[in-house]
CSV table of C-alpha atoms in Angstrom, one decimal:
chain,number,residue,atom,x,y,z
V,1,MET,CA,55.2,173.6,123.0
V,2,THR,CA,54.3,177.2,123.8
V,3,GLN,CA,56.7,179.6,122.2
V,4,ASP,CA,56.7,183.4,121.9
V,5,HIS,CA,55.8,184.9,118.6
V,6,GLU,CA,59.3,185.7,117.5
V,7,HIS,CA,60.4,182.0,117.8
V,8,ALA,CA,57.1,180.4,116.8
V,9,SER,CA,58.6,178.9,113.7
V,10,ARG,CA,61.2,176.8,115.5
V,11,THR,CA,60.7,173.6,117.6
V,12,GLU,CA,62.2,173.9,121.1
V,13,LEU,CA,62.9,171.7,124.1
V,14,ARG,CA,62.8,173.1,127.6
V,15,ALA,CA,65.3,172.7,130.5
V,16,THR,CA,64.5,173.9,134.0
V,17,TYR,CA,67.2,174.8,136.5
V,18,LEU,CA,67.5,175.9,140.1
V,19,LEU,CA,70.0,178.8,140.0
V,20,GLU,CA,72.0,180.7,142.5
V,21,SER,CA,74.2,183.6,141.4
V,22,CYS,CA,76.2,186.6,142.7
V,23,GLU,CA,74.4,188.7,140.0
V,24,PRO,CA,70.7,189.2,139.3
V,25,ILE,CA,68.9,186.1,138.0
V,26,GLU,CA,67.7,187.8,134.8
V,27,ARG,CA,71.2,188.7,133.7
V,28,VAL,CA,72.7,185.3,134.5
V,29,ALA,CA,69.8,183.5,132.8
V,30,GLU,CA,70.7,185.3,129.6
V,31,VAL,CA,74.4,184.6,130.1
V,32,ILE,CA,73.6,180.9,130.4
V,33,ALA,CA,71.3,180.9,127.3
V,34,GLY,CA,74.0,182.5,125.3
V,35,GLU,CA,76.8,180.3,126.6
V,36,GLN,CA,74.8,177.2,125.7
V,37,SER,CA,73.8,178.3,122.2
V,38,SER,CA,75.1,181.0,119.9
V,39,GLY,CA,76.7,183.5,122.2
V,40,THR,CA,79.9,184.0,124.2
V,41,PHE,CA,81.2,186.6,126.6
V,42,LEU,CA,81.1,189.3,123.9
V,43,ARG,CA,79.1,189.9,120.7
V,44,LEU,CA,80.8,188.5,117.7
V,45,ALA,CA,80.2,189.6,114.1
V,46,GLY,CA,79.0,186.1,113.1
V,47,GLU,CA,76.1,186.3,115.7
V,48,THR,CA,73.7,188.0,113.4
V,49,ASP,CA,70.1,188.7,114.3
V,50,GLU,CA,69.1,186.0,111.8
V,51,LEU,CA,71.4,183.5,113.5
V,52,LYS,CA,70.2,184.4,117.0
V,53,GLN,CA,66.5,184.1,116.0
V,54,ARG,CA,67.2,180.6,114.6
V,55,ALA,CA,69.8,179.2,117.0
V,56,ARG,CA,70.1,181.2,120.2
V,57,ALA,CA,68.5,179.7,123.4
V,58,ARG,CA,66.0,182.0,125.1
V,59,VAL,CA,64.9,182.5,128.6
V,60,ALA,CA,61.3,181.3,128.7
V,61,ARG,CA,60.5,181.8,132.4
V,62,ILE,CA,62.0,183.1,135.6
V,63,GLU,CA,60.7,182.5,139.2
V,64,HIS,CA,62.5,184.4,141.9
V,65,LEU,CA,63.3,182.8,145.2
V,66,PRO,CA,64.5,184.4,148.5
V,67,GLY,CA,68.2,185.3,148.3
V,68,VAL,CA,71.0,184.2,150.8
V,69,LYS,CA,74.2,185.7,152.1
V,70,ARG,CA,76.5,182.6,151.7
V,71,PRO,CA,77.1,181.0,148.4
V,72,ALA,CA,76.3,177.3,147.9
V,73,LEU,CA,79.5,176.9,145.9
V,74,PRO,CA,82.8,178.9,145.7
V,75,SER,CA,83.6,181.1,142.7
V,76,ALA,CA,87.1,182.7,142.2
V,77,TYR,CA,85.4,184.8,139.5
V,78,ALA,CA,83.0,186.3,142.1
V,79,LYS,CA,85.9,186.8,144.5
V,80,ARG,CA,88.0,188.6,142.0
V,81,ARG,CA,85.2,191.0,141.3
V,82,GLY,CA,84.2,191.6,144.9
V,83,LEU,CA,80.8,190.1,144.3
V,84,GLY,CA,78.8,187.9,146.7
V,85,GLY,CA,77.5,190.2,149.4
V,86,ARG,CA,74.1,189.2,148.2
V,87,LEU,CA,73.3,185.9,146.4
V,88,TYR,CA,70.2,185.8,144.1
V,89,ARG,CA,68.2,182.6,143.8
V,90,GLY,CA,65.5,181.5,141.4
V,91,ARG,CA,64.2,178.9,139.0
V,92,ILE,CA,64.7,179.5,135.3
V,93,GLU,CA,63.4,177.7,132.2
V,94,LEU,CA,65.5,177.9,129.0
V,95,ALA,CA,64.1,177.0,125.6
V,96,PHE,CA,66.7,175.4,123.2
V,97,PRO,CA,66.1,175.0,119.5
V,98,VAL,CA,66.1,171.2,118.8
V,99,ALA,CA,67.7,172.0,115.4
V,100,ASN,CA,70.9,172.8,117.4
V,101,ILE,CA,71.0,169.3,118.7
V,102,GLY,CA,69.8,166.8,116.1
V,103,ALA,CA,69.3,163.1,117.0
V,104,ASN,CA,72.4,163.2,119.3
V,105,LEU,CA,72.2,162.5,123.0
V,106,PRO,CA,75.8,163.6,123.8
V,107,THR,CA,75.0,166.9,122.2
V,108,LEU,CA,71.8,167.1,124.1
V,109,MET,CA,73.8,166.8,127.3
V,110,ALA,CA,76.4,169.3,126.2
V,111,THR,CA,73.6,171.7,125.5
V,112,VAL,CA,71.5,171.4,128.7
V,113,ALA,CA,74.4,170.4,131.1
V,114,GLY,CA,77.6,171.7,129.6
V,115,ASN,CA,79.7,174.7,130.5
V,116,LEU,CA,76.9,176.4,132.3
V,117,PHE,CA,78.1,174.7,135.6
V,118,GLU,CA,81.5,176.4,135.1
V,119,LEU,CA,80.3,180.0,134.7
V,120,GLY,CA,81.8,182.3,137.3
V,121,GLU,CA,78.5,184.1,138.0
V,122,VAL,CA,77.0,180.8,139.0
V,123,THR,CA,77.3,179.8,142.7
V,124,GLY,CA,74.7,177.1,142.4
V,125,LEU,CA,73.0,175.3,139.5
V,126,ARG,CA,70.9,172.2,139.3
V,127,LEU,CA,69.1,170.7,136.3
V,128,THR,CA,65.6,169.8,137.6
V,129,ASP,CA,63.5,168.9,134.6
V,130,LEU,CA,63.5,168.4,130.8
V,131,ASP,CA,60.5,168.8,128.5
V,132,PHE,CA,60.8,167.3,125.0
V,133,PRO,CA,58.6,167.7,122.0
V,134,ALA,CA,57.2,164.4,120.9
V,135,GLU,CA,58.8,164.7,117.5
V,136,PHE,CA,62.2,165.1,119.1
V,137,ALA,CA,61.8,162.2,121.5
V,138,ALA,CA,60.7,160.0,118.6
V,139,ARG,CA,64.2,160.3,117.1
V,140,PHE,CA,65.6,158.2,119.9
V,141,PRO,CA,65.0,154.5,120.5
V,142,GLY,CA,63.5,154.5,124.0
V,143,PRO,CA,63.0,151.3,126.0
V,144,ARG,CA,62.4,148.3,123.8
V,145,PHE,CA,60.9,146.2,126.6
V,146,GLY,CA,60.0,148.5,129.5
V,147,VAL,CA,57.6,147.2,132.2
V,148,PRO,CA,55.5,144.8,130.0
V,149,GLY,CA,58.6,143.3,128.3
V,150,THR,CA,60.4,142.8,131.6
V,151,ARG,CA,57.3,141.0,133.0
V,152,LEU,CA,57.0,138.9,129.9
V,153,ARG,CA,60.7,137.8,130.0
V,154,ALA,CA,60.6,137.1,133.7
V,155,GLY,CA,57.3,135.3,133.5
V,156,VAL,CA,55.8,137.3,136.3
V,157,GLN,CA,52.4,139.1,136.1
V,158,GLY,CA,50.3,141.0,138.6
V,159,ARG,CA,52.8,141.4,141.4
V,160,ALA,CA,56.1,142.9,142.2
V,161,LEU,CA,59.2,141.1,140.9
V,162,ILE,CA,61.3,139.9,143.8
V,163,GLY,CA,65.0,140.0,143.2
V,164,SER,CA,68.4,139.5,144.8
V,165,ILE,CA,72.0,140.3,144.2
V,166,ILE,CA,75.0,138.0,143.8
V,167,LYS,CA,76.8,138.2,147.1
V,168,PRO,CA,79.6,138.5,148.0
V,169,SER,CA,79.9,141.2,145.3
V,170,ILE,CA,83.3,140.2,144.2
V,171,GLY,CA,85.8,137.3,144.8
V,172,MET,CA,83.6,134.3,143.9
V,173,LEU,CA,84.7,131.8,141.2
V,174,PRO,CA,82.3,130.9,138.5
V,175,GLU,CA,81.1,127.7,140.1
V,176,GLN,CA,80.6,129.6,143.4
V,177,THR,CA,78.4,132.2,141.6
V,178,ALA,CA,76.4,129.3,140.1
V,179,ALA,CA,75.9,127.8,143.5
V,180,VAL,CA,74.4,131.1,144.8
V,181,VAL,CA,72.2,131.3,141.7
V,182,ASP,CA,71.1,127.7,142.4
V,183,GLU,CA,70.0,128.5,145.9
V,184,LEU,CA,68.1,131.6,144.8
V,185,CYS,CA,66.3,129.8,142.0
V,186,ALA,CA,65.4,126.9,144.3
V,187,ALA,CA,63.8,129.5,146.6
V,188,GLY,CA,61.6,130.7,143.6
V,189,ILE,CA,63.3,134.0,143.0
V,190,ASP,CA,62.1,136.1,140.1
V,191,PHE,CA,65.2,138.2,139.4
V,192,ILE,CA,69.0,138.1,140.1
V,193,LYS,CA,71.5,140.7,139.2
V,194,ASP,CA,75.3,140.9,139.2
V,195,ASP,CA,76.9,143.5,141.3
V,196,GLU,CA,78.1,146.6,139.5
V,197,LEU,CA,81.7,145.7,140.6
V,198,HIS,CA,81.6,142.4,138.9
V,199,ALA,CA,81.8,142.0,135.1
V,200,ASP,CA,84.9,140.3,133.8
V,201,PRO,CA,87.5,139.9,136.6
V,202,ASP,CA,90.6,137.8,136.0
V,203,TYR,CA,89.6,135.1,138.5
V,204,ALA,CA,86.1,134.7,136.9
V,205,PRO,CA,86.1,135.6,133.2
V,206,PHE,CA,82.7,136.6,131.8
V,207,GLU,CA,82.4,133.7,129.5
V,208,ALA,CA,83.2,131.2,132.3
V,209,ARG,CA,80.6,132.7,134.6
V,210,VAL,CA,77.9,132.5,131.9
V,211,ARG,CA,78.8,128.9,131.2
V,212,ALA,CA,78.5,128.1,134.9
V,213,VAL,CA,75.3,130.0,135.6
V,214,MET,CA,73.1,129.4,132.6
V,215,PRO,CA,72.6,125.7,132.9
V,216,VAL,CA,71.4,126.3,136.5
V,217,LEU,CA,68.9,128.8,135.3
V,218,HIS,CA,67.6,126.5,132.6
V,219,ARG,CA,67.2,123.6,135.0
V,220,HIS,CA,65.1,125.7,137.3
V,221,ALA,CA,63.1,127.2,134.4
V,222,ASP,CA,62.0,123.7,133.5
V,223,ARG,CA,60.8,123.2,137.1
V,224,LEU,CA,59.2,126.6,137.6
V,225,GLY,CA,57.7,127.0,134.1
V,226,ARG,CA,59.5,130.4,133.8
V,227,MET,CA,63.1,131.5,133.5
V,228,PRO,CA,64.3,133.5,136.5
V,229,MET,CA,65.6,136.8,135.0
V,230,TYR,CA,69.4,137.2,135.5
V,231,ALA,CA,70.8,140.6,134.7
V,232,VAL,CA,74.4,139.7,133.6
V,233,ASN,CA,76.8,142.6,133.9
V,234,ILE,CA,78.2,143.1,130.4
V,235,SER,CA,79.8,146.6,131.0
V,236,GLY,CA,82.9,147.3,128.9
V,237,THR,CA,83.8,148.8,125.6
V,238,VAL,CA,81.2,148.8,122.8
V,239,ASP,CA,82.9,145.8,121.3
V,240,ASP,CA,83.0,144.0,124.7
V,241,MET,CA,79.3,144.7,125.2
V,242,ARG,CA,78.4,143.4,121.8
V,243,ARG,CA,80.3,140.2,122.3
V,244,ARG,CA,79.0,139.6,125.8
V,245,HIS,CA,75.4,140.4,124.8
V,246,ASP,CA,75.6,137.8,122.1
V,247,THR,CA,77.1,135.3,124.5
V,248,VAL,CA,74.2,135.8,126.9
V,249,VAL,CA,71.6,135.5,124.0
V,250,ALA,CA,73.3,132.3,122.7
V,251,ALA,CA,73.2,130.8,126.2
V,252,GLY,CA,69.4,131.5,126.5
V,253,GLY,CA,69.7,134.4,128.9
V,254,SER,CA,66.9,136.9,129.5
V,255,CYS,CA,68.6,140.2,130.6
V,256,VAL,CA,71.8,142.2,130.4
V,257,MET,CA,73.1,144.9,132.8
V,258,VAL,CA,75.3,147.9,132.2
V,259,CYS,CA,76.8,150.5,134.5
V,260,ILE,CA,75.4,153.5,132.6
V,261,HIS,CA,77.8,156.2,133.9
V,262,GLY,CA,80.7,154.0,132.9
V,263,VAL,CA,79.6,153.1,129.4
V,264,GLY,CA,77.9,156.4,128.7
V,265,LEU,CA,74.9,157.5,126.7
V,266,ALA,CA,76.4,156.5,123.4
V,267,GLY,CA,77.4,153.1,124.7
V,268,VAL,CA,73.8,152.5,126.0
V,269,GLN,CA,72.3,153.7,122.8
V,270,HIS,CA,74.6,151.4,120.7
V,271,LEU,CA,73.6,148.5,122.9
V,272,ARG,CA,69.9,149.3,122.5
V,273,SER,CA,70.4,149.3,118.7
V,274,TYR,CA,70.9,145.5,118.7
V,275,SER,CA,69.9,144.2,122.1
V,276,GLU,CA,67.5,141.3,122.1
V,277,LEU,CA,67.2,141.5,125.8
V,278,PRO,CA,66.0,144.0,128.4
V,279,ILE,CA,68.6,146.5,129.5
V,280,HIS,CA,69.1,146.7,133.3
V,281,ALA,CA,70.7,150.1,134.1
V,282,HIS,CA,72.8,150.6,137.2
V,283,ARG,CA,73.4,154.2,138.1
V,284,HIS,CA,76.8,153.9,139.9
V,285,GLY,CA,78.3,157.2,140.9
V,286,TRP,CA,74.9,158.9,141.0
V,287,GLY,CA,75.5,160.5,144.3
V,288,ALA,CA,78.4,162.6,142.9
V,289,LEU,CA,76.0,164.1,140.4
V,290,SER,CA,73.0,164.6,142.7
V,291,ARG,CA,73.8,164.8,146.4
V,292,HIS,CA,74.5,168.5,146.7
V,293,PRO,CA,71.1,170.3,146.5
V,294,TRP,CA,72.6,173.2,144.5
V,295,LEU,CA,74.7,171.3,142.0
V,296,GLY,CA,74.2,168.6,139.3
V,297,PHE,CA,71.0,166.8,138.4
V,298,GLU,CA,67.6,165.8,139.6
V,299,PHE,CA,66.8,162.2,138.8
V,300,THR,CA,63.5,163.3,137.4
V,301,ALA,CA,65.4,165.1,134.6
V,302,MET,CA,68.2,162.6,133.9
V,303,GLN,CA,65.9,159.5,133.8
V,304,LYS,CA,64.3,160.9,130.7
V,305,VAL,CA,67.6,161.0,128.9
V,306,TRP,CA,68.5,157.4,129.9
V,307,ARG,CA,65.0,156.3,128.7
V,308,LEU,CA,65.6,158.1,125.4
V,309,ALA,CA,68.8,156.0,125.1
V,310,GLY,CA,66.8,152.8,125.7
V,311,VAL,CA,67.1,151.5,129.2
V,312,ASP,CA,64.3,149.2,130.4
V,313,GLN,CA,65.0,149.0,134.1
V,314,LEU,CA,66.7,151.7,136.2
V,315,HIS,CA,67.9,152.0,139.9
V,316,VAL,CA,66.2,154.5,142.2
V,317,ASN,CA,67.8,153.5,145.6
V,318,GLY,CA,65.5,152.1,148.2
V,319,LEU,CA,63.2,153.1,151.1
V,320,ARG,CA,64.9,153.4,154.4
V,321,SER,CA,68.1,152.3,152.8
V,322,LYS,CA,71.8,152.6,153.7
V,323,PHE,CA,72.2,155.6,151.4
V,324,TRP,CA,71.7,159.3,152.1
V,325,GLU,CA,68.7,159.9,150.0
V,326,PRO,CA,65.3,160.7,151.6
V,327,ASP,CA,62.4,158.3,151.0
V,328,ALA,CA,60.4,161.1,149.4
V,329,SER,CA,63.1,161.5,146.8
V,330,VAL,CA,63.3,157.8,146.1
V,331,MET,CA,59.6,157.5,145.5
V,332,ARG,CA,59.6,160.6,143.3
V,333,SER,CA,62.2,158.9,141.2
V,334,ALA,CA,60.1,155.7,140.9
V,335,ARG,CA,57.0,157.6,139.9
V,336,ALA,CA,59.0,159.5,137.3
V,337,LEU,CA,60.1,156.3,135.7
V,338,LEU,CA,56.6,154.9,135.5
V,339,ALA,CA,55.2,158.1,134.0
V,340,PRO,CA,55.2,158.3,130.2
V,341,PHE,CA,56.6,161.4,128.6
V,342,SER,CA,56.6,162.7,125.0
V,343,GLY,CA,55.5,159.3,123.7
V,344,VAL,CA,58.3,157.4,125.5
V,345,GLN,CA,57.1,154.3,127.4
V,346,PRO,CA,57.9,153.9,131.1
V,347,ALA,CA,60.9,152.0,132.5
V,348,MET,CA,60.7,149.7,135.6
V,349,PRO,CA,62.1,151.2,138.8
V,350,VAL,CA,64.6,149.0,140.7
V,351,PHE,CA,64.6,149.4,144.5
V,352,THR,CA,67.9,148.3,146.1
V,353,SER,CA,70.1,148.9,149.1
V,354,GLY,CA,69.0,147.6,152.6
V,355,GLN,CA,65.8,146.3,151.2
V,356,TRP,CA,63.6,143.6,152.9
V,357,ALA,CA,59.9,142.8,153.2
V,358,GLY,CA,59.1,145.7,155.5
V,359,GLN,CA,59.3,148.3,152.7
V,360,ALA,CA,56.6,146.7,150.5
V,361,PRO,CA,53.5,148.4,151.9
V,362,ASP,CA,55.0,151.9,151.7
V,363,MET,CA,56.2,151.3,148.1
V,364,TYR,CA,52.8,150.0,147.1
V,365,GLU,CA,50.9,152.9,148.7
V,366,ALA,CA,53.1,155.5,147.2
V,367,LEU,CA,53.0,154.1,143.7
V,368,GLY,CA,49.6,152.6,143.6
V,369,CYS,CA,50.9,149.6,141.7
V,370,SER,CA,53.4,146.8,141.9
V,371,ASP,CA,55.4,147.5,138.7
V,372,VAL,CA,58.7,147.4,140.5
V,373,LEU,CA,61.8,145.2,140.9
V,374,HIS,CA,62.2,144.9,144.7
V,375,VAL,CA,65.8,143.7,145.1
V,376,ALA,CA,67.1,142.5,148.5
V,377,GLY,CA,70.5,141.1,149.2
V,378,GLY,CA,70.7,140.6,153.0
V,379,GLY,CA,67.0,140.8,153.3
V,380,ILE,CA,66.7,137.5,151.4
V,381,ILE,CA,70.1,135.8,151.8
V,382,GLY,CA,70.4,136.9,155.4
V,383,HIS,CA,66.9,135.7,156.5
V,384,PRO,CA,67.2,133.6,159.7
V,385,MET,CA,65.1,130.8,158.2
V,386,GLY,CA,67.1,130.7,155.0
V,387,ILE,CA,66.9,132.0,151.4
V,388,GLY,CA,63.6,130.3,150.7
V,389,ALA,CA,62.0,132.0,153.6
V,390,GLY,CA,63.6,135.3,152.6
V,391,VAL,CA,61.9,135.2,149.2
V,392,ALA,CA,58.6,134.1,150.7
V,393,SER,CA,58.7,136.9,153.2
V,394,MET,CA,59.1,139.5,150.4
V,395,ARG,CA,56.2,137.9,148.4
V,396,GLU,CA,54.0,137.8,151.5
V,397,ALA,CA,54.7,141.4,152.3
V,398,TRP,CA,53.6,142.5,148.8
V,399,GLU,CA,50.4,140.3,149.2
V,400,ALA,CA,49.6,142.1,152.4
V,401,ALA,CA,50.2,145.5,150.8
V,402,ARG,CA,47.9,144.7,147.9
V,403,GLU,CA,45.2,143.4,150.3
V,404,GLY,CA,45.6,146.4,152.6
V,405,VAL,CA,46.4,144.2,155.6
V,406,ALA,CA,49.0,145.3,158.2
V,407,LEU,CA,52.2,143.3,158.1
V,408,ASP,CA,51.9,142.3,161.8
V,409,VAL,CA,48.5,140.9,161.1
V,410,TYR,CA,49.4,139.2,157.9
V,411,ALA,CA,52.5,137.6,159.6
V,412,LYS,CA,50.4,135.8,162.3
V,413,SER,CA,50.0,132.8,160.0
V,414,ARG,CA,53.2,133.3,157.9
V,415,PRO,CA,56.4,132.3,159.7
V,416,ALA,CA,58.7,133.7,157.0
V,417,LEU,CA,57.2,137.1,157.2
V,418,ARG,CA,57.1,137.0,161.0
V,419,ALA,CA,60.8,136.1,161.2
V,420,ALA,CA,61.7,138.9,158.8
V,421,LEU,CA,59.8,141.5,160.9
V,422,ASP,CA,61.5,140.2,164.0
V,423,THR,CA,65.0,140.2,162.4
V,424,PHE,CA,65.0,143.3,160.2
V,425,GLY,CA,62.2,145.4,161.8
V,426,GLU,CA,64.6,147.5,163.8
V,427,ARG,CA,66.1,148.8,160.5
V,428,GLY,CA,62.9,150.8,160.0
């Protein structure tokens, strides 16, 4: 990576931020660089010139943006000092020595997303990108399966994987869950996932659910010639996850799911160290980390960290969904997952939330490929002609997209797609 002459001997990673401050951007960028490496609010004797050259982060780039009069976020620090009449904005790029971090994802996050959000001078801060040297990225496991491994395990090539979610999300007994799986598999589904709310409830213990569901999957695998991929939610302690992973493997399962913000980076990385199955990552709580435009994280930055930890499939929300996120942001996230970086292979984007057949053409046009998990709950289970027609409508929509045929035209000879357009079309 490009470095100035003074620091040419050290290997660095880059972090890019959107910054708003009550003080000039140049000064605050230096404050952040010091706070997140060798410095503090005053010069200490131990921070020698040699130590700073070796370990202090540096400001690599500053781009000034138009200022504003009202802060994005409150700051008691600024109020105490009578600051804030003018707010400065800009993009900054900081270069951190990788030797400060080692092969340690929690320390990586403490470095690029630690106390900098707390600084009083900061009235807005968002991590927008991360750039890793290949030798640093190589110290982490990355996805074991990614897109090709997911396709191989699901037995689906050359088209989008059509999926659904166990609904109702919670409350069903093991045999009721198995009945839903049976209906979905009978319809020819490619992929099924547990809801993030459902892992090991008292009324349906994990082991009992696996015992009920797996024979159903095996029976349909014999008929279909492929095992429908079922992402079983194994979220829990590291010991829980190991035991549940092994239970799924022993039962002949093909995928495990974790709620990544609950089990954490270390939990995911530990799972990746032994997992024999693709890891389906649900990003529950993501809105709290990303929804404010001047606080938190861009998905394009964070997905790199989760891929370093080893996830194979990762949620990106959905087009025209029930959530707040604009479609352009959703597709930017999906493209980011499918783009390799620093030698790390892509992960498969998972589109969920208010999905049905109608989104397929836009997804295909934006991505230029069908390397996606298109997961619909109501769009399949709520299809007026039944679950089988719901699955068929999704497949037909992706066929139309690949062939460049408008859905209305393609639906003329395909009743399942026609019914989906008539039923869900008003959803946009």
